[in-house]
């Protein structure tokens, strides 16, 4: 199964499914089920070849409990008509004990599919029903997963692109996506940015960075200049090679893509890595030299210098206390003609921790060298020597004279690098006070040992008010805390911020003297401009594990107001949330309310840290249901912890939050 731009029902691409000839194939993806009940399963399909079985195609979902025991299934059968987009949709029901859903499609013909959705019960009223035939699946194994996420069963007619069993087993362990960018996607991003010299922007570069991948592309122009004393200026050098003019300008497009990986529970393999042999502390790199041409003095393309040599090197450097070495691939020296014939190379780099600090940086410097100085004597650095701020915006560029390694105290240009770690992390509640960064040795579910990431990628904790309904109460609280402009700012969040407050905690109620708070972490807010003060667009900073009491002790404490005793600020400000009937409405599962705070207790921006920097009460509290906050599968605390672990947000790392509709 691959991404294809050949056809699409909506947008520019769809998924293309190609089974072996005369064999039935299945492609599947595992998802966590937020709640039991009815869902609308829908998708658009277009068979591209004749079905040898004259059956059509299957589209459905299998339901599994927490131990990956199958508890239900729903299957639809689509029409085998070739060349027509057809909608298949219907209501499917997640059993009460369903924890996981395996969404699949299968058939014996090449097929495109697009817009696959699984809409919860809240969206059923507006979902459009399509024509559908419902009957049990007749091909492939009886069920796609075996008990507790073991390797799926295979049958003689089951096949997908690659090893379906391995891919599905990895998904059963953890539904994780790297969002790796491909070389084709990188080149397309460069094209969309207008980097083609014919578009007038040939000297610009395109950089795309994600937590687990990065790519860069740029056109280079190397010109052999000489100084003309009579003209008092530098001009392109003219020379002849035989009867032809030698070229004066070399132009080529250089592109590289890097992928990094998240370790599995063993630390010896990676998530979704199957039998690839990739380790968590390895970096894969692909380079492409393309569109290479030489030009004569009048601007015509010439091949007279196709015998000149260019050398591609990638130089790895590890931090002190580590080693970063090339373990696959090598520098390559060939002629211009050789680069025209084959411009692709692949490398693997491996990090080693030699001082036991479990976190080190590997810097990779790809360069192209004109071996005989035909066009330039300077190495051509295949990266942009610009300076980025902490939000990833360019704030300047290196103009020469500094150290391009990034060690110059006056110039800090970005150089491609990854940060690798060897930490063992496990799922849980990121805000739990007993949390440590070390998982129990026997734990495997949700455990990750080591990873490499691109620190330049901005790690943003995105919360959707529709998709993350399992902790909507927390999202609504954070949304209120992040308001910083207009008439509906955050001045009415608690505890109130007032001048000359005489009570601690501040007196509850609205008196008209409440002031807006400055609460950081909002990706949607303008970025901060003053490094000496806190602003809404500033990032949050992750604190070390187990340090939550630093923030929580401010408001989770016993006190009296008059003759009434309270055990926390939330109990004082939201007494009705701790009593019936509102308590059962907030949390019908546990019938318990908890005190949610923002900024998170796991950051250096919460109540305690704010007070230390002279910003007492610049935080927000709200009593929310326990199932939304910390305990239930899909609660805010567990989703936040998964974000930390999968994005390797370690102590002192920066990140933001972003609420979307």
XYZ file of C-alpha atoms in Angstrom:
661
model
C 0.000 0.000 0.000
C 1.417 3.395 -1.005
C 0.440 7.036 -1.238
C -0.512 7.870 -4.816
C -1.202 11.097 -6.666
C -2.606 9.199 -9.670
C -6.161 9.590 -8.426
C -7.933 11.211 -5.522
C -11.542 11.637 -4.536
C -10.678 14.791 -2.624
C -7.401 16.680 -2.512
C -4.363 15.529 -4.485
C -3.619 12.008 -3.237
C -5.172 8.756 -2.132
C -3.954 5.382 -0.861
C -3.157 2.774 -3.517
C -3.571 -0.883 -2.602
C -1.913 -3.536 -4.810
C -2.286 -7.226 -3.847
C -0.337 -10.047 -5.438
C -1.911 -11.340 -8.650
C -4.849 -13.678 -7.945
C -4.373 -13.317 -4.191
C -6.539 -11.666 -1.617
C -4.771 -8.893 0.309
C -5.571 -6.937 3.451
C -4.299 -3.580 4.721
C -5.096 -2.694 8.333
C -4.531 0.053 10.899
C -5.036 -0.099 14.661
C -6.778 2.673 16.632
C -7.702 3.160 20.254
C -11.466 3.283 20.871
C -12.464 6.319 22.977
C -15.874 4.904 23.968
C -18.351 2.143 23.214
C -21.478 2.764 21.127
C -22.360 3.539 17.534
C -19.938 4.922 14.945
C -20.274 5.815 11.286
C -17.645 4.045 9.163
C -17.260 5.509 5.694
C -14.832 5.769 2.791
C -14.502 6.244 -0.960
C -13.148 3.437 -3.138
C -12.187 3.027 -6.793
C -11.131 -0.405 -8.108
C -8.495 0.069 -10.814
C -8.275 -3.476 -12.192
C -10.681 -6.345 -12.756
C -11.339 -8.454 -9.675
C -10.216 -12.039 -10.488
C -12.564 -13.362 -7.804
C -15.520 -11.236 -8.986
C -16.293 -10.568 -5.345
C -15.669 -6.880 -4.786
C -13.772 -5.597 -1.783
C -14.108 -5.753 1.993
C -14.200 -2.669 4.206
C -14.780 -2.983 7.906
C -13.649 -2.893 11.487
C -12.765 -5.522 14.072
C -13.201 -4.723 17.765
C -10.785 -5.935 20.465
C -10.725 -5.609 24.245
C -7.740 -4.397 26.294
C -6.096 -7.839 26.027
C -6.587 -7.899 22.240
C -9.287 -10.557 22.395
C -11.741 -10.040 19.543
C -15.146 -8.929 20.833
C -16.930 -7.993 17.606
C -16.702 -7.242 13.899
C -18.523 -5.266 11.202
C -17.826 -5.830 7.494
C -19.143 -4.135 4.343
C -18.672 -5.340 0.766
C -18.142 -2.878 -2.088
C -18.953 -3.165 -5.797
C -16.081 -4.398 -8.046
C -16.912 -1.862 -10.804
C -13.623 -0.614 -12.274
C -12.826 3.087 -12.650
C -15.644 4.560 -10.557
C -15.449 6.192 -7.146
C -18.050 4.699 -4.834
C -18.973 5.545 -1.253
C -19.268 2.758 1.298
C -20.635 3.718 4.690
C -22.762 2.378 7.484
C -23.250 2.266 11.236
C -20.897 0.044 13.227
C -21.125 -0.625 16.950
C -18.234 -0.792 19.397
C -19.067 -3.317 22.162
C -18.972 -2.177 25.776
C -15.599 -3.835 26.374
C -13.994 -2.612 23.129
C -10.630 -0.918 23.689
C -9.113 -1.163 20.188
C -10.410 -1.070 16.627
C -8.647 -2.514 13.585
C -9.824 -0.667 10.479
C -9.168 -2.655 7.305
C -9.796 -2.883 3.615
C -9.055 -5.857 1.389
C -9.470 -7.221 -2.082
C -7.936 -9.105 -4.983
C -7.698 -6.105 -7.347
C -5.638 -2.936 -7.389
C -7.712 -0.286 -5.639
C -7.549 3.362 -4.592
C -9.242 4.549 -1.417
C -9.677 7.972 0.143
C -11.405 9.831 2.996
C -11.645 6.873 5.366
C -13.440 8.070 8.516
C -14.786 6.585 11.709
C -17.164 9.126 13.272
C -18.359 8.744 16.850
C -22.020 8.697 17.833
C -22.074 12.462 18.306
C -21.623 12.894 14.556
C -24.100 10.288 13.342
C -26.988 12.671 12.950
C -25.196 14.625 10.239
C -23.398 11.690 8.609
C -24.738 10.661 5.212
C -25.480 6.998 4.715
C -24.208 5.361 1.543
C -25.294 2.206 -0.221
C -23.805 -0.735 1.624
C -23.906 -4.527 1.651
C -23.229 -5.935 5.103
C -21.989 -9.520 5.458
C -19.130 -11.404 7.127
C -15.690 -11.217 5.547
C -15.066 -14.335 3.449
C -11.324 -13.986 2.848
C -8.195 -13.748 4.970
C -7.777 -14.907 8.583
C -10.664 -15.228 11.034
C -9.290 -12.250 12.935
C -6.466 -9.813 12.224
C -4.898 -9.742 15.700
C -4.037 -12.557 18.043
C -4.230 -12.376 21.818
C -2.394 -9.463 23.475
C -1.084 -8.012 20.242
C 0.976 -11.030 19.180
C 1.768 -11.608 15.525
C -1.425 -11.830 13.446
C -2.422 -15.088 11.844
C -1.572 -15.494 8.173
C -3.479 -17.391 5.549
C -2.553 -18.491 2.042
C -4.561 -15.648 0.570
C -3.506 -12.851 2.912
C -1.024 -10.335 1.599
C -0.297 -6.590 1.708
C 2.623 -4.542 0.466
C 5.456 -5.893 2.604
C 4.809 -8.115 5.610
C 1.245 -7.482 6.761
C 1.744 -9.558 9.883
C 4.730 -7.556 11.042
C 3.092 -4.214 10.319
C -0.115 -5.107 12.127
C 1.709 -6.568 15.116
C 3.685 -3.363 15.512
C 0.490 -1.341 15.362
C -1.064 -3.587 17.992
C 1.773 -2.762 20.355
C 1.314 0.990 19.913
C -0.563 2.952 17.198
C 2.284 5.345 16.457
C 3.116 7.243 13.271
C 6.498 8.856 12.580
C 5.106 11.175 9.910
C 8.353 10.600 8.004
C 8.769 12.858 5.000
C 9.847 11.112 1.798
C 12.313 12.325 -0.835
C 9.418 12.814 -3.260
C 7.516 14.899 -0.711
C 10.609 16.976 -0.005
C 11.162 17.716 -3.678
C 7.505 18.618 -4.058
C 7.719 20.969 -1.060
C 10.707 22.654 -2.704
C 8.823 22.946 -5.977
C 5.801 24.423 -4.232
C 8.106 26.941 -2.540
C 9.272 28.084 -5.971
C 12.912 27.028 -5.658
C 13.277 26.274 -9.357
C 15.685 28.918 -10.751
C 13.171 29.613 -13.499
C 10.841 30.959 -10.823
C 13.363 33.571 -9.729
C 14.014 32.156 -6.266
C 16.854 29.759 -7.008
C 19.098 30.973 -4.197
C 16.587 30.151 -1.484
C 16.411 26.863 0.409
C 13.483 24.842 1.675
C 13.726 23.191 5.094
C 11.026 20.915 6.514
C 11.506 19.649 10.072
C 9.363 17.217 12.043
C 10.223 15.442 15.312
C 11.323 12.285 13.484
C 12.313 13.566 10.042
C 13.827 16.538 8.269
C 14.533 17.482 4.685
C 16.339 20.275 2.908
C 16.629 21.313 -0.741
C 18.358 24.098 -2.624
C 19.798 24.978 -6.027
C 23.517 25.791 -6.064
C 25.342 27.980 -8.561
C 29.146 27.794 -8.550
C 30.871 30.331 -10.819
C 34.576 30.549 -11.600
C 35.459 34.243 -11.233
C 38.625 36.156 -12.076
C 39.430 39.757 -11.257
C 39.566 42.007 -14.345
C 41.956 44.800 -13.403
C 40.973 47.016 -16.311
C 37.292 46.692 -15.458
C 37.992 46.757 -11.736
C 35.533 43.973 -11.041
C 35.187 40.207 -10.857
C 33.968 38.501 -14.013
C 33.354 34.837 -14.979
C 36.586 33.226 -16.158
C 36.648 32.300 -19.835
C 38.746 29.392 -21.011
C 38.681 26.827 -23.791
C 38.884 23.068 -23.572
C 39.943 22.027 -27.055
C 37.739 23.849 -29.521
C 34.920 24.443 -27.055
C 34.470 27.020 -24.406
C 34.859 25.584 -20.947
C 31.895 26.078 -18.648
C 31.907 29.039 -16.292
C 28.946 28.051 -14.123
C 27.828 24.818 -12.498
C 24.242 24.482 -11.286
C 22.650 21.594 -9.407
C 19.891 20.882 -6.918
C 20.977 19.250 -3.661
C 18.341 17.547 -1.499
C 18.624 15.444 1.619
C 16.144 13.627 3.826
C 16.817 12.270 7.307
C 14.700 9.846 9.345
C 15.012 9.036 13.034
C 13.198 6.488 15.168
C 11.467 5.779 18.473
C 12.670 2.775 20.450
C 10.413 -0.129 21.325
C 10.154 -1.751 24.756
C 13.375 -3.708 24.262
C 15.531 -0.754 23.255
C 17.039 -2.991 20.577
C 14.407 -2.250 17.927
C 12.135 0.619 16.943
C 8.390 1.185 16.805
C 6.907 -0.021 13.527
C 10.368 -1.207 12.534
C 9.482 -4.855 12.004
C 12.576 -6.846 11.111
C 14.420 -3.873 9.619
C 17.218 -4.085 12.178
C 17.094 -0.318 12.812
C 18.166 0.794 16.300
C 16.658 3.719 18.254
C 19.964 5.641 18.153
C 20.405 5.423 14.394
C 19.810 8.090 11.766
C 19.057 7.277 8.148
C 19.961 9.827 5.501
C 19.229 9.960 1.772
C 20.844 12.503 -0.571
C 19.957 13.401 -4.140
C 21.993 15.508 -6.563
C 19.722 16.373 -9.473
C 19.148 18.868 -12.270
C 22.914 19.230 -12.698
C 24.127 21.310 -15.639
C 27.162 23.339 -16.650
C 26.872 26.565 -18.673
C 29.301 28.192 -21.125
C 30.095 31.946 -21.110
C 27.023 32.827 -23.169
C 24.648 30.824 -20.967
C 24.200 27.661 -23.016
C 24.230 24.222 -21.418
C 27.433 22.350 -22.232
C 28.739 18.891 -21.466
C 32.381 19.758 -22.122
C 33.136 19.545 -18.400
C 31.164 16.392 -17.650
C 34.520 14.766 -16.855
C 35.201 17.116 -13.919
C 34.940 15.530 -10.475
C 32.644 16.403 -7.566
C 32.829 14.725 -4.139
C 29.931 14.350 -1.688
C 30.798 13.909 1.974
C 28.697 13.782 5.135
C 30.715 14.510 8.261
C 29.213 13.285 11.571
C 30.243 14.814 14.902
C 29.060 13.722 18.339
C 28.847 15.830 21.498
C 31.500 15.452 24.162
C 30.894 12.121 25.856
C 29.470 10.498 22.722
C 30.444 9.168 19.327
C 28.526 9.564 16.092
C 29.857 7.393 13.293
C 28.848 6.483 9.753
C 27.979 2.788 9.842
C 26.634 2.476 6.303
C 27.473 4.399 3.152
C 30.607 6.380 2.295
C 31.766 9.570 0.651
C 31.359 9.482 -3.103
C 33.548 11.048 -5.779
C 32.487 10.885 -9.406
C 32.300 13.037 -12.507
C 29.558 15.461 -13.382
C 28.435 12.860 -15.889
C 28.376 10.269 -13.122
C 26.189 12.483 -10.963
C 23.848 12.996 -13.900
C 23.535 9.232 -14.319
C 22.996 8.492 -10.618
C 22.551 11.213 -8.022
C 21.221 9.091 -5.152
C 23.123 7.993 -2.042
C 22.113 6.522 1.313
C 23.802 6.621 4.714
C 23.263 5.328 8.236
C 24.771 6.966 11.318
C 24.900 5.425 14.776
C 25.197 7.253 18.108
C 27.028 5.856 21.134
C 26.876 7.271 24.655
C 30.360 7.134 26.209
C 29.840 9.132 29.415
C 26.535 7.667 30.635
C 24.448 10.869 30.504
C 21.922 9.131 28.201
C 21.369 12.146 25.921
C 23.713 13.409 23.209
C 23.652 15.316 19.955
C 24.914 14.171 16.554
C 25.633 16.919 14.027
C 25.676 15.954 10.344
C 27.363 18.250 7.821
C 26.770 17.264 4.186
C 29.123 19.064 1.776
C 29.874 18.989 -1.944
C 33.481 19.605 -3.031
C 34.685 20.685 -6.443
C 37.689 18.337 -6.522
C 39.777 20.249 -9.101
C 38.504 23.744 -8.227
C 36.964 23.997 -11.673
C 34.159 26.296 -10.486
C 34.937 26.981 -6.819
C 37.607 26.194 -4.266
C 35.182 26.478 -1.361
C 33.226 23.488 -0.030
C 29.516 23.912 -0.706
C 27.661 23.376 2.575
C 24.412 21.526 1.934
C 22.496 23.265 4.683
C 21.305 26.815 5.345
C 23.555 28.735 7.695
C 20.773 30.715 9.281
C 19.775 31.324 12.884
C 16.383 30.209 14.186
C 14.515 31.343 17.277
C 12.826 28.855 19.606
C 9.636 28.978 17.520
C 11.518 27.969 14.375
C 11.471 31.415 12.749
C 14.571 32.692 10.944
C 16.043 35.648 12.819
C 19.282 36.083 10.874
C 21.863 34.454 8.695
C 25.580 33.845 8.843
C 27.441 36.336 6.685
C 30.958 34.973 7.103
C 33.764 35.214 9.610
C 32.205 32.956 12.212
C 32.505 29.284 12.995
C 29.806 27.382 11.017
C 30.013 24.492 13.462
C 27.648 26.272 15.831
C 30.340 26.793 18.484
C 30.968 30.446 17.693
C 29.775 32.501 20.711
C 28.774 35.339 18.401
C 27.127 33.376 15.613
C 24.895 30.357 16.171
C 23.747 29.196 12.742
C 21.679 26.061 12.549
C 23.524 22.930 11.475
C 21.573 19.705 10.830
C 21.600 17.702 14.053
C 19.600 15.188 16.023
C 19.399 14.492 19.736
C 19.524 10.846 20.734
C 18.623 9.487 24.140
C 18.691 6.156 25.932
C 15.917 6.817 28.473
C 13.314 4.171 29.286
C 9.876 5.748 29.469
C 6.429 4.295 30.046
C 2.831 5.391 29.671
C 0.934 6.723 32.640
C -0.257 10.062 33.966
C 2.228 12.838 33.231
C 0.843 14.836 36.129
C 0.962 11.962 38.639
C 3.089 12.900 41.642
C 4.786 9.500 41.903
C 5.814 9.440 38.236
C 9.461 8.816 37.439
C 11.171 8.715 34.074
C 12.218 5.114 34.638
C 9.646 2.452 33.843
C 9.349 -0.787 35.771
C 11.691 -3.374 34.303
C 8.808 -5.761 33.640
C 6.639 -3.189 31.827
C 6.200 -3.464 28.057
C 2.896 -1.766 27.182
C 3.546 1.803 26.068
C 7.242 1.518 26.961
C 9.872 3.164 24.772
C 13.605 2.807 25.280
C 15.586 5.477 23.482
C 15.003 7.588 20.380
C 16.531 10.253 18.168
C 14.632 13.428 17.315
C 15.221 16.746 15.568
C 15.243 19.406 18.316
C 14.492 22.162 15.794
C 11.035 20.629 15.290
C 8.587 22.474 17.479
C 6.808 20.012 19.713
C 3.192 21.106 20.045
C 0.619 19.309 22.195
C -2.481 19.618 20.009
C -5.861 19.122 21.681
C -9.020 18.849 19.606
C -12.362 19.662 21.193
C -14.049 17.148 18.879
C -11.495 14.327 18.608
C -10.369 14.492 22.256
C -13.811 14.535 23.827
C -12.603 12.064 26.455
C -10.962 14.995 28.263
C -13.049 17.883 26.947
C -13.453 19.377 30.444
C -9.690 19.807 30.697
C -9.481 21.283 27.188
C -12.181 23.816 28.025
C -10.297 24.796 31.167
C -6.993 25.262 29.314
C -8.762 27.212 26.576
C -10.071 29.650 29.183
C -6.635 29.956 30.775
C -4.960 30.753 27.435
C -7.259 33.638 26.507
C -5.118 36.755 26.487
C -6.875 39.378 24.331
C -10.255 41.043 23.935
C -13.151 41.198 26.340
C -13.088 37.456 27.062
C -9.556 37.217 28.462
C -8.571 35.003 31.383
C -9.241 37.456 34.223
C -12.174 35.388 35.505
C -10.199 32.185 35.927
C -9.317 31.186 39.492
C -7.545 32.007 41.669
C -8.407 35.645 40.896
C -5.545 38.048 40.244
C -6.099 41.345 42.060
C -3.940 44.093 43.471
C -3.655 44.352 47.254
C -5.253 40.934 47.862
C -5.508 40.300 51.622
C -6.520 36.633 51.647
C -4.650 33.534 50.547
C -6.256 32.007 48.555
C -7.743 35.158 47.025
C -11.381 35.765 47.920
C -13.730 34.021 45.531
C -16.255 36.023 43.558
C -16.205 38.761 40.937
C -15.604 42.283 42.266
C -14.606 44.093 39.065
C -10.963 44.427 40.131
C -9.777 41.174 38.569
C -6.785 41.471 36.209
C -5.820 39.413 33.155
C -3.107 36.837 33.785
C 0.018 36.210 31.758
C 0.046 32.453 31.177
C 2.551 31.006 28.667
C 2.492 28.040 26.318
C -0.038 29.213 23.718
C 1.132 28.284 20.225
C -1.709 30.350 18.734
C -0.542 33.533 20.482
C 2.043 35.896 18.955
C 5.551 34.820 19.810
C 7.247 36.610 22.670
C 9.471 39.582 21.867
C 10.978 40.342 25.285
C 13.281 37.636 26.691
C 13.171 39.309 30.103
C 9.476 38.794 30.737
C 6.880 36.054 30.356
C 4.484 36.350 27.387
C 1.524 34.188 26.279
C 3.374 32.914 23.185
C 6.405 31.744 25.159
C 6.865 27.961 25.355
C 6.367 25.816 28.406
C 9.458 24.125 29.850
C 9.338 20.498 30.944
C 10.381 19.904 34.559
C 12.142 16.823 35.851
C 9.935 13.874 36.792
C 8.575 13.772 40.330
C 8.825 17.547 40.809
C 5.066 18.191 40.484
C 4.691 19.042 44.214
C 6.715 22.203 43.550
C 3.609 23.543 41.778
C 0.867 21.508 43.436
C 1.763 22.417 47.017
C 0.652 25.972 46.288
C -3.014 25.016 45.943
C -3.343 21.388 47.103
C -3.156 22.113 50.804
C -5.490 22.321 53.774
C -6.659 25.741 54.977
C -9.582 27.527 56.586
C -11.707 30.430 55.469
C -13.638 31.551 58.516
C -14.758 28.368 60.218
C -14.912 26.234 57.038
C -12.058 23.842 56.272
C -10.908 23.022 52.745
C -8.391 20.547 51.360
C -7.585 22.440 48.159
C -8.207 25.700 46.360
C -10.560 23.923 43.938
C -12.767 22.772 46.794
C -13.000 26.408 47.894
C -13.689 27.873 44.434
C -15.857 25.043 43.058
C -17.670 23.476 46.035
C -20.665 22.484 43.885
C -18.420 20.323 41.647
C -17.674 18.042 44.608
C -21.325 17.397 45.453
C -24.329 15.789 43.793
C -25.990 16.227 41.385
C -23.179 18.056 39.545
C -20.541 15.537 40.590
C -22.203 12.669 38.707
C -22.670 14.913 35.689
C -18.965 15.800 35.648
C -17.829 12.226 36.184
C -20.428 9.492 35.737
C -17.637 6.876 35.834
C -15.795 7.533 39.115
C -18.048 10.237 40.614
C -14.960 12.118 41.685
C -13.722 15.620 40.971
C -10.055 16.589 40.688
C -8.243 19.910 40.646
C -6.838 20.535 37.173
C -4.161 23.183 36.788
C -2.604 25.036 33.878
C 0.300 25.462 33.232
C 0.819 21.762 33.879
C 2.324 20.616 37.162
C 4.981 18.797 35.115
C 6.417 22.113 33.829
C 8.594 24.902 35.164
C 5.738 27.335 34.540
C 3.141 26.184 37.088
C 1.918 27.867 40.253
C 5.095 27.353 42.293
C 7.516 28.508 39.622
C 5.296 31.488 38.748
C 5.387 32.626 42.369
C 9.180 32.309 42.434
C 9.508 34.684 39.493
C 7.208 37.276 41.051
C 4.060 36.216 39.199
C 1.952 34.811 42.002
C -1.510 33.632 40.886
C -0.613 33.764 37.179
C -2.048 30.287 36.677
C -5.508 28.714 36.486
C -7.473 26.015 38.335
C -10.737 24.219 37.647
C -12.467 21.226 39.260
C -13.042 18.605 36.549
C -14.091 14.970 36.412
C -11.431 12.455 37.410
C -12.034 10.394 34.259
C -11.252 13.464 32.112
C -8.212 14.434 34.124
C -6.086 11.514 35.170
C -7.326 7.950 35.456
C -9.333 6.679 32.493
C -7.774 5.480 29.271
C -7.754 8.526 27.013
C -7.667 10.985 29.936
C -5.694 14.193 29.619
C -2.914 13.053 31.935
C -2.255 9.870 29.986
C -2.448 11.574 26.603
C -0.019 14.252 27.791
C 2.378 11.564 29.033
C 2.191 9.828 25.668
C 3.003 13.169 24.002
C 6.037 13.594 26.256
C 7.299 10.061 25.630
C 6.722 9.848 21.893
C 8.117 13.316 21.216
C 10.954 12.848 23.705
C 10.095 15.959 25.693
C 12.803 15.679 28.339
C 13.537 17.979 31.308
C 14.251 21.559 30.157
C 12.797 20.916 26.676
C 10.396 23.524 25.291
C 6.902 22.809 23.979
C 3.580 24.508 23.345
C -0.122 23.666 23.535
C -2.629 24.334 20.777
C -6.391 23.899 21.018
C -8.253 23.304 17.761
C -11.918 22.787 16.951
